[in-house]
């Protein structure tokens, strides 16, 4: 069974834990999720499509990510999630956390309060290098920010309005990538 740490409103670990995806948290309890904008040398972003049998948001497009396990740091979680979901292996030297947001919207789902750390990675890879997690991902592709925008405007891309301003950003220099 996988556990996640419970955080307070200030994003501090409380010492309490929850079972993964047990959304019946107490008021003021938060969990932490990580997402990864994975860009190739051309600036295209790796996006994945959720499996059709998913209970929540089936067949919606998204960027890779997931919950931070109990005792795990955000940086460790994003590297693990990217490797599990895409087969691509990065180091923190190839990326950085570019944004964090907190959601305080109890109407969203089952008193669902959370933080999201969004990371950006640049790499020299092709679609042929990607190995998707078959039990979680229906399909994947490399998409331009404009293609993601079109999916978002149709409501087919998760968290689009939270990510929209992050999609078009200057790239790393050759030394950073």
Coordinates of C-alpha atoms in Angstrom, one line a residue:
X1 CA 0.0 0.0 0.0
X2 CA 1.3 3.4 -0.9
X3 CA 1.2 6.3 1.5
X4 CA 1.4 10.1 1.0
X5 CA 2.5 12.7 3.6
X6 CA -0.2 15.2 4.7
X7 CA 0.9 18.8 4.5
X8 CA -0.5 21.9 6.2
X9 CA -1.5 25.1 4.4
X10 CA 2.1 26.3 4.5
X11 CA 3.3 23.2 2.7
X12 CA 5.0 21.7 5.8
X13 CA 4.8 18.0 6.5
X14 CA 2.5 17.4 9.4
X15 CA 3.8 13.9 10.4
X16 CA 0.5 12.3 9.4
X17 CA 0.0 10.2 6.3
X18 CA -2.8 9.2 4.0
X19 CA -3.4 6.1 1.9
X20 CA -2.8 7.0 -1.8
X21 CA -5.9 8.5 -3.4
X22 CA -7.9 8.4 -0.1
X23 CA -9.5 11.8 -0.7
X24 CA -11.3 12.0 2.6
X25 CA -8.9 14.4 4.2
X26 CA -9.6 16.7 7.1
X27 CA -10.1 20.4 6.5
X28 CA -6.6 22.0 6.3
X29 CA -4.9 18.8 5.1
X30 CA -3.1 18.9 1.8
X31 CA -1.1 16.4 -0.3
X32 CA 1.7 17.2 -2.8
X33 CA 1.7 16.3 -6.5
X34 CA 4.5 16.8 -9.0
X35 CA 4.1 17.4 -12.8
X36 CA 6.9 17.5 -15.4
X37 CA 7.0 19.6 -18.6
X38 CA 9.5 17.5 -20.6
X39 CA 10.8 19.3 -23.6
X40 CA 12.8 17.9 -26.5
X41 CA 15.5 20.0 -28.2
X42 CA 12.9 21.5 -30.5
X43 CA 10.9 22.7 -27.5
X44 CA 8.0 20.2 -28.0
X45 CA 6.4 18.9 -24.8
X46 CA 5.9 15.2 -24.0
X47 CA 2.2 14.7 -23.3
X48 CA 0.4 11.5 -22.3
X49 CA -3.2 10.4 -22.6
X50 CA -4.9 8.7 -19.6
X51 CA -6.2 5.2 -20.0
X52 CA -9.8 4.8 -21.1
X53 CA -10.7 2.8 -18.0
X54 CA -9.5 5.5 -15.5
X55 CA -12.3 6.4 -13.1
X56 CA -11.3 10.1 -13.2
X57 CA -10.6 12.0 -16.5
X58 CA -10.4 9.0 -18.9
X59 CA -8.7 9.8 -22.2
X60 CA -7.7 13.3 -21.2
X61 CA -4.2 14.5 -22.1
X62 CA -1.8 15.7 -19.4
X63 CA 1.9 16.0 -18.6
X64 CA 3.6 13.2 -16.6
X65 CA 3.5 13.3 -12.9
X66 CA 1.9 11.9 -9.8
X67 CA 1.8 11.9 -6.0
X68 CA 4.8 12.4 -3.7
X69 CA 5.2 9.3 -1.6
X70 CA 5.5 9.5 2.2
X71 CA 9.1 10.5 3.1
X72 CA 9.9 11.4 -0.5
X73 CA 11.1 14.9 -1.5
X74 CA 9.5 16.6 -4.4
X75 CA 12.6 16.4 -6.5
X76 CA 12.9 12.6 -5.9
X77 CA 9.2 12.1 -6.8
X78 CA 9.4 14.0 -10.1
X79 CA 12.4 12.0 -11.2
X80 CA 10.7 8.7 -10.2
X81 CA 7.4 9.6 -11.8
X82 CA 9.1 10.7 -15.1
X83 CA 11.1 7.5 -15.2
X84 CA 8.1 5.3 -14.4
X85 CA 5.7 6.9 -16.8
X86 CA 8.0 7.6 -19.8
X87 CA 11.1 5.5 -19.4
X88 CA 13.2 8.7 -19.7
X89 CA 15.8 9.3 -17.0
X90 CA 16.7 12.8 -16.0
X91 CA 18.8 14.4 -13.2
X92 CA 17.9 17.6 -11.4
X93 CA 20.8 19.2 -13.3
X94 CA 18.7 18.8 -16.4
X95 CA 15.7 20.5 -15.0
X96 CA 14.3 22.8 -12.3
X97 CA 11.1 23.6 -10.4
X98 CA 9.4 26.4 -12.3
X99 CA 6.2 26.9 -10.4
X100 CA 4.2 25.8 -7.4
X101 CA 0.5 26.3 -6.8
X102 CA -1.9 25.4 -4.1
X103 CA -5.5 24.4 -4.6
X104 CA -8.1 25.3 -2.0
X105 CA -11.2 24.2 -3.9
X106 CA -13.4 21.8 -1.9
X107 CA -15.8 21.6 -4.8
X108 CA -13.1 20.1 -7.0
X109 CA -13.4 16.6 -5.6
X110 CA -13.9 15.1 -2.1
X111 CA -12.4 18.0 -0.1
X112 CA -9.4 17.9 -2.4
X113 CA -6.7 20.3 -1.2
X114 CA -3.3 20.0 -2.7
X115 CA 0.0 21.5 -3.8
X116 CA 1.5 21.0 -7.2
X117 CA 5.2 21.5 -7.9
X118 CA 5.8 21.8 -11.7
X119 CA 9.2 21.0 -13.0
X120 CA 10.7 21.6 -16.5
X121 CA 13.2 19.2 -18.1
X122 CA 15.0 19.6 -21.4
X123 CA 16.5 16.6 -23.1
X124 CA 17.9 15.2 -26.2
X125 CA 15.4 12.4 -26.9
X126 CA 13.0 11.3 -29.6
X127 CA 9.5 9.7 -29.5
X128 CA 11.3 6.4 -30.1
X129 CA 13.1 6.8 -26.8
X130 CA 9.9 7.0 -24.8
X131 CA 8.6 3.9 -23.1
X132 CA 5.1 4.6 -21.7
X133 CA 3.7 3.0 -18.6
X134 CA 1.1 0.7 -20.3
X135 CA -1.2 0.3 -17.3
X136 CA -1.5 4.1 -16.8
X137 CA -1.1 5.6 -20.3
X138 CA -3.2 5.1 -23.4
X139 CA -1.0 7.1 -25.8
X140 CA 1.7 9.8 -25.9
X141 CA 3.2 12.3 -28.3
X142 CA 5.4 15.3 -28.6
X143 CA 3.3 18.4 -28.9
X144 CA 3.9 22.1 -29.5
X145 CA 2.5 24.6 -27.0
X146 CA 0.0 25.6 -29.6
X147 CA -1.2 22.0 -30.0
X148 CA -1.6 21.7 -26.2
X149 CA -3.5 25.0 -26.3
X150 CA -6.0 23.6 -28.7
X151 CA -6.5 20.5 -26.5
X152 CA -6.9 22.8 -23.5
X153 CA -9.4 25.0 -25.1
X154 CA -11.5 21.9 -26.0
X155 CA -11.3 20.7 -22.4
X156 CA -9.2 17.7 -23.4
X157 CA -6.0 18.7 -21.4
X158 CA -5.9 18.4 -17.6
X159 CA -4.8 21.5 -15.6
X160 CA -4.4 23.5 -18.9
X161 CA -5.3 26.8 -17.4
X162 CA -2.8 26.2 -14.5
X163 CA 0.0 25.4 -17.1
X164 CA -0.9 27.7 -19.9
X165 CA 1.6 30.5 -19.0
X166 CA 4.4 28.0 -18.5
X167 CA 4.1 26.3 -21.9
X168 CA 5.9 29.1 -23.9
X169 CA 9.2 29.8 -22.2
X170 CA 12.7 30.5 -23.3
X171 CA 14.8 27.3 -23.5
X172 CA 17.9 26.5 -21.6
X173 CA 21.3 27.3 -23.0
X174 CA 23.4 24.5 -24.3
X175 CA 25.3 24.3 -21.0
X176 CA 22.1 23.9 -19.0
X177 CA 20.4 21.3 -21.3

